[in-house]
Coordinates of C-alpha atoms and ligand atoms in Angstrom, one line a residue:
M110 CA 123.8 100.7 86.4
N111 CA 120.2 101.6 87.0
S112 CA 118.5 104.1 84.7
P113 CA 117.2 107.2 86.5
T114 CA 113.6 105.8 86.2
A115 CA 114.5 102.5 87.7
V116 CA 116.3 104.2 90.6
S117 CA 113.3 106.5 91.1
K118 CA 110.8 103.6 91.2
A119 CA 113.0 101.6 93.6
A120 CA 113.5 104.6 95.9
V121 CA 109.8 105.4 96.0
S122 CA 108.9 101.8 96.9
Q123 CA 111.1 101.9 100.0
S124 CA 110.1 103.7 103.1
G125 CA 113.0 103.7 105.6
P126 CA 114.5 100.9 107.6
S127 CA 111.9 100.6 110.4
Q128 CA 108.9 100.9 108.1
A129 CA 110.4 98.3 105.8
D130 CA 110.1 95.8 108.7
A131 CA 106.4 96.4 109.0
T132 CA 105.5 96.9 105.3
P133 CA 102.6 94.7 104.7
A134 CA 102.5 92.3 101.8
T135 CA 99.0 93.7 101.2
A136 CA 100.1 97.2 100.7
E137 CA 100.9 96.9 97.0
A138 CA 99.9 100.0 95.1
P139 CA 97.0 99.4 92.8
Q140 CA 97.6 103.0 91.8
N141 CA 100.6 105.1 92.5
L142 CA 99.6 108.7 92.0
Y143 CA 101.6 111.5 93.5
R144 CA 100.0 114.5 95.2
P145 CA 101.8 117.5 96.8
L146 CA 100.0 118.6 99.9
T147 CA 100.2 121.5 102.3
V148 CA 99.1 121.6 106.0
L149 CA 95.9 123.5 106.6
R150 CA 95.5 122.8 110.4
S151 CA 96.2 120.3 113.1
E152 CA 93.9 119.1 115.9
V153 CA 94.8 117.1 119.0
L154 CA 92.6 114.0 119.2
S155 CA 94.1 112.4 122.3
P156 CA 97.3 112.5 124.4
E157 CA 98.9 110.2 121.7
M158 CA 97.2 111.2 118.5
L159 CA 96.7 114.3 116.4
R160 CA 95.0 115.0 113.1
L161 CA 96.5 116.9 110.2
T162 CA 94.1 118.4 107.7
L163 CA 96.0 118.7 104.4
Q164 CA 95.1 120.4 101.1
G165 CA 95.9 119.1 97.7
E166 CA 94.5 119.0 94.1
D167 CA 92.6 116.3 92.3
L168 CA 92.1 113.9 95.2
S169 CA 89.2 111.9 93.6
P170 CA 91.4 108.8 92.8
F171 CA 92.0 108.5 96.6
D172 CA 88.2 108.4 97.3
T173 CA 88.0 104.6 97.5
L174 CA 87.3 102.2 100.3
D175 CA 89.2 99.5 98.5
N176 CA 92.5 101.1 99.1
L177 CA 92.5 103.0 102.4
H178 CA 96.2 103.9 102.7
V179 CA 98.8 106.2 101.2
R180 CA 102.6 106.6 101.2
F181 CA 103.1 109.8 103.1
Y182 CA 106.1 111.9 102.2
V183 CA 107.8 114.0 104.9
P184 CA 111.2 115.7 105.4
V185 CA 113.8 113.4 107.1
D186 CA 115.2 116.4 108.9
L187 CA 112.8 119.3 109.5
S188 CA 115.7 121.8 109.7
L189 CA 117.0 121.1 106.2
P190 CA 115.5 122.0 102.8
S191 CA 113.8 119.2 101.0
E192 CA 113.9 118.3 97.3
W193 CA 110.4 117.0 96.7
P194 CA 109.5 114.3 94.1
T195 CA 107.7 115.4 90.9
A196 CA 105.0 113.4 89.0
D197 CA 105.8 111.7 85.8
E198 CA 103.4 111.7 82.8
E199 CA 101.3 109.0 84.4
G200 CA 101.2 110.8 87.7
R201 CA 103.6 108.5 89.5
P202 CA 106.2 110.0 91.9
Q203 CA 109.7 110.5 90.6
L204 CA 112.6 111.2 92.9
T205 CA 115.8 112.6 91.4
K206 CA 118.0 111.0 94.0
T207 CA 117.9 107.9 96.2
Q208 CA 115.3 108.4 98.8
G209 CA 116.6 110.1 101.9
A210 CA 119.5 111.8 100.1
N211 CA 117.0 114.5 99.1
N212 CA 115.8 114.8 102.7
V213 CA 112.4 113.2 101.9
T214 CA 111.2 109.8 103.1
T215 CA 107.9 108.0 103.2
R216 CA 105.8 106.1 105.8
Y217 CA 102.4 104.4 105.2
Y218 CA 99.4 106.2 106.6
T219 CA 95.6 105.9 106.3
I220 CA 93.3 108.4 104.8
R221 CA 90.8 109.1 107.7
R222 CA 88.6 111.6 105.8
L223 CA 88.6 112.9 102.3
D224 CA 86.7 115.9 100.9
V225 CA 87.3 115.9 97.2
A226 CA 85.3 119.1 96.6
R227 CA 87.3 121.1 99.1
G228 CA 90.6 119.3 98.3
E229 CA 91.1 118.2 101.9
V230 CA 92.4 115.1 103.4
D231 CA 92.7 114.2 107.1
I232 CA 95.4 111.9 108.4
D233 CA 95.5 110.9 112.0
F234 CA 99.1 110.4 113.4
V235 CA 100.3 108.5 116.5
T236 CA 102.7 111.0 118.1
H237 CA 105.0 108.4 119.5
G238 CA 108.2 109.8 121.1
H239 CA 110.8 107.7 119.2
A240 CA 112.1 110.3 116.8
G241 CA 110.5 109.0 113.6
P242 CA 110.3 111.5 110.7
A243 CA 106.5 111.2 110.2
S244 CA 105.7 111.5 113.9
N245 CA 108.1 114.4 114.2
F246 CA 106.6 116.1 111.2
A247 CA 103.0 115.8 112.5
R248 CA 103.9 117.2 115.9
A249 CA 105.7 120.2 114.5
A250 CA 103.3 120.8 111.6
K251 CA 102.0 124.3 111.1
P252 CA 99.8 125.8 108.3
G253 CA 101.6 126.0 105.0
D254 CA 104.1 123.3 105.7
R255 CA 104.8 121.0 102.7
C256 CA 104.3 117.3 102.5
A257 CA 102.9 114.8 99.9
M258 CA 101.3 111.5 99.4
S259 CA 101.1 108.8 96.7
G260 CA 98.7 105.9 96.3
P261 CA 96.1 104.9 97.1
C262 CA 97.3 101.5 98.3
G263 CA 96.5 98.6 100.6
F264 CA 93.4 96.4 100.8
S265 CA 90.2 96.6 102.8
V266 CA 87.6 94.3 104.3
K267 CA 85.5 91.9 102.2
P268 CA 81.7 92.1 102.2
A269 CA 80.3 90.3 105.2
D270 CA 77.4 90.5 107.7
W271 CA 79.7 90.0 110.8
Y272 CA 83.0 91.8 111.4
L273 CA 85.7 91.6 114.0
L274 CA 87.9 94.8 113.7
A275 CA 90.9 95.0 116.0
G276 CA 94.2 96.8 116.4
D277 CA 96.3 99.4 118.2
E278 CA 96.1 103.2 117.7
T279 CA 97.8 103.0 114.3
A280 CA 94.9 101.0 113.1
L281 CA 92.3 103.3 114.6
P282 CA 92.0 105.6 111.5
A283 CA 91.3 102.6 109.3
I284 CA 88.8 101.2 111.8
A285 CA 87.1 104.6 112.0
R286 CA 86.8 104.9 108.3
L287 CA 85.4 101.3 108.0
L288 CA 82.8 102.1 110.7
D289 CA 81.8 105.2 108.7
S290 CA 81.1 103.0 105.7
L291 CA 80.0 99.5 106.8
P292 CA 76.2 99.0 106.2
S293 CA 74.0 99.4 109.4
H294 CA 72.8 95.8 109.3
C295 CA 76.4 94.5 110.0
Q296 CA 77.0 92.9 113.4
G297 CA 80.2 92.2 115.3
S298 CA 82.7 94.1 117.5
V299 CA 85.6 96.5 117.5
H300 CA 88.6 96.2 119.8
I301 CA 91.2 98.9 120.0
E302 CA 94.3 99.0 122.2
V303 CA 95.7 102.4 123.4
S304 CA 98.3 103.3 125.9
R305 CA 96.1 104.0 128.9
P306 CA 92.7 105.4 130.0
G307 CA 92.3 108.9 128.6
C308 CA 93.9 108.0 125.2
E309 CA 90.6 106.9 123.6
V310 CA 89.5 108.8 120.5
V311 CA 85.9 109.6 119.6
M312 CA 84.9 106.9 117.1
P313 CA 82.0 106.8 114.6
S314 CA 79.0 105.2 116.1
H315 CA 77.8 102.0 114.3
P316 CA 74.6 100.3 115.5
G317 CA 76.0 96.7 115.2
L318 CA 79.7 97.3 115.9
P319 CA 80.3 98.6 119.5
V320 CA 83.9 99.7 120.3
Q321 CA 85.7 98.2 123.3
W322 CA 89.0 99.8 124.5
H323 CA 92.0 97.9 125.8
Y324 CA 94.9 99.5 127.7
R325 CA 98.6 98.7 127.7
N326 CA 99.0 100.6 130.9
S327 CA 95.7 100.5 132.6
N328 CA 97.1 101.8 135.9
L329 CA 98.6 105.1 134.5
A330 CA 96.9 108.4 135.1
S331 CA 95.3 110.2 132.1
S332 CA 96.7 113.7 132.6
N333 CA 99.4 114.2 129.9
S334 CA 98.5 116.3 126.9
V335 CA 100.1 115.9 123.5
A336 CA 101.1 119.5 123.5
D337 CA 102.9 119.4 126.9
S338 CA 104.6 116.0 126.5
P339 CA 104.1 114.4 123.1
S340 CA 106.0 111.2 124.0
A341 CA 104.5 110.7 127.5
A342 CA 101.7 108.5 126.4
H343 CA 104.3 106.0 125.0
E344 CA 106.7 105.9 127.9
E345 CA 105.2 102.7 129.3
S346 CA 104.5 99.8 127.0
G347 CA 102.9 97.0 128.9
L348 CA 100.7 94.3 127.5
S349 CA 96.9 94.7 127.1
D350 CA 94.2 92.1 127.4
L351 CA 93.4 92.5 123.7
P352 CA 94.4 89.0 122.6
Q353 CA 92.5 87.3 125.4
A354 CA 89.4 89.5 124.5
L355 CA 89.6 88.3 120.9
A356 CA 89.9 84.7 122.1
S357 CA 86.6 84.9 124.0
I358 CA 84.6 86.3 121.0
R359 CA 81.9 84.0 119.6
F360 CA 82.5 83.7 115.8
P361 CA 79.7 83.1 113.3
E362 CA 79.0 79.5 112.4
Q363 CA 79.3 80.3 108.7
P364 CA 82.7 81.9 108.1
D365 CA 81.6 83.1 104.7
S366 CA 79.3 85.6 106.3
G367 CA 82.1 87.0 108.5
F368 CA 85.4 88.9 108.1
I369 CA 88.3 89.5 110.6
W370 CA 90.5 92.6 110.2
V371 CA 93.5 93.1 112.5
A372 CA 96.3 95.6 112.3
G373 CA 98.9 97.2 114.4
E374 CA 102.3 96.5 116.1
Y375 CA 103.9 93.3 114.8
E376 CA 104.0 91.3 118.0
L377 CA 100.6 92.4 119.0
L378 CA 99.2 91.3 115.7
R379 CA 101.0 87.9 116.1
R380 CA 99.5 87.4 119.6
C381 CA 96.0 88.6 118.5
Q382 CA 95.9 86.2 115.5
A383 CA 97.2 83.3 117.6
A384 CA 94.6 83.9 120.3
A385 CA 91.7 84.7 118.1
L386 CA 92.1 81.8 115.6
A387 CA 93.3 79.0 117.9
D388 CA 91.2 75.9 117.3
R389 CA 88.7 77.8 115.2
N390 CA 89.5 76.5 111.7
W391 CA 88.7 80.1 110.4
P392 CA 89.5 80.3 106.6
K393 CA 92.4 82.5 105.8
E394 CA 90.5 84.2 103.0
R395 CA 88.1 85.7 105.6
L396 CA 91.0 87.3 107.5
L397 CA 93.3 90.3 106.8
G398 CA 96.1 90.8 109.4
V399 CA 98.6 93.5 108.6
P400 CA 101.6 94.6 110.7
Y401 CA 101.7 98.4 110.7
W402 CA 105.0 98.9 112.7
R403 CA 107.4 97.0 114.9
R404 CA 108.4 97.9 118.4
K405 CA 112.2 97.9 118.8
A406 CA 114.1 96.6 121.9
D407 CA 114.6 100.1 123.1
N408 CA 111.0 101.2 122.8
Ligands
LIG924 C1 99.1 100.3 105.7 C2 99.5 101.1 106.9 C3 98.7 102.2 107.4 C4 99.1 102.9 108.5 N1 98.3 103.9 109.0 C5 98.7 104.7 110.0 C6 97.9 105.8 110.5 O1 96.9 106.1 109.9 N2 98.3 106.5 111.6 C7 99.5 106.1 112.3 O2 99.8 106.8 113.3 N3 100.3 105.1 111.8 C8 99.9 104.4 110.7 N4 100.7 103.4 110.3 C9 101.9 103.1 111.1 C10 103.1 104.0 110.7 O3 103.4 103.9 109.3 C11 104.3 103.6 111.5 O4 104.1 103.8 112.9 C12 105.6 104.4 111.1 O5 106.7 103.7 111.6 C13 105.6 105.8 111.7 O6 106.8 106.4 111.2 P1 107.7 107.4 112.0 O7 108.5 108.1 111.0 O8 107.0 108.2 113.0 O9 108.7 106.4 112.8 P2 109.8 105.4 112.2 O10 111.0 106.2 111.7 O11 109.2 104.5 111.3 O12 110.3 104.7 113.5 C14 111.1 105.3 114.5 C15 110.9 104.6 115.9 O13 109.6 104.8 116.3 C16 109.0 103.5 116.6 N5 107.6 103.6 116.3 C17 107.0 103.7 115.0 N6 105.7 103.7 115.1 C18 105.4 103.7 116.4 C19 104.2 103.8 117.1 N7 103.0 103.8 116.5 N8 104.2 103.8 118.5 C20 105.4 103.7 119.1 N9 106.6 103.6 118.5 C21 106.6 103.7 117.2 C22 109.8 102.5 115.8 O14 109.8 101.2 116.4 C23 111.2 103.1 115.8 O15 111.9 102.7 116.9 C24 100.3 102.6 109.2 C25 101.2 101.6 108.7 C26 100.8 100.9 107.6 C27 101.7 99.8 107.1

């Protein structure tokens, strides 16, 4: 029989069935520090994304560009009381029951902005309409609601002069944070897939890394608001031209001076990598491709 500690560690390392499919090999936890958070405010970013600004204490260990992500803790069922983890002596999360049994589960998210002095962290959520606990929590969140995070985890880009950054809207917060931080001499391009025109999000402006948008449903009107119909932006899920766009990009002749970062839905990632890398002989150590989630047959 597992000791309580072993059970707790195992439980915390899981994140629910659908997320487990998409959990990247790269999202190991260099640190695993637990921080209770409360919702300060929410802001609609687009018809399919909203930002939660959360408040917590001692956020400085999360202020790193080497590990951009966290495990985000939310209630499984918003109508039931939750028994939240506590931190052990080393700050790691401890659950008293198997994850889920205490009405708390985790999903991976990206820290979009951190203000250590104010104790604030921004996380940008895709508000998909498929009844996921994290998306549900974000849509219903109001000031004072409780949640938590642990980490930081995941890897980032390697130093380079040329970057190709690409992904769907789940990758958008990481891409935005990278654009905030990459040196101004860097060149390259950024390619982001969203549902349809009108779902773009204001991105940081980088002098050498212009952003190009790609649409899964380029013929859909851009009228839905997240408040009126949170799932509307995801009702159609066509294919964008993102893989073809990546295939046509001119890569640097010296791969050591470049780095490719791609993240998002599993099949999209597979198609992007296949298209971008075909016949290029691009070294795998100059590439980070991470599946962030997986579309099911019914979505
Ligand atoms: C390292 C990492 C960083 C990530 N950062 C972010 C981030 O900053 N912002 C963000 O929004 N997501 C991010 N994701 C993706 C996010 O973790 C998943 O989308 C997660 O499944 C959402 O959890 P949920 O509880 O809402 O849905 P789940 O309970 O996991 O899934 C419920 C259903 O929703 C579907 N689904 C899940 N995600 C989506 C989606 N994006 N669009 C349409 N359908 C979906 C699933 O296929 C499933 O059918 C990240 C993932 C990883 C691995």
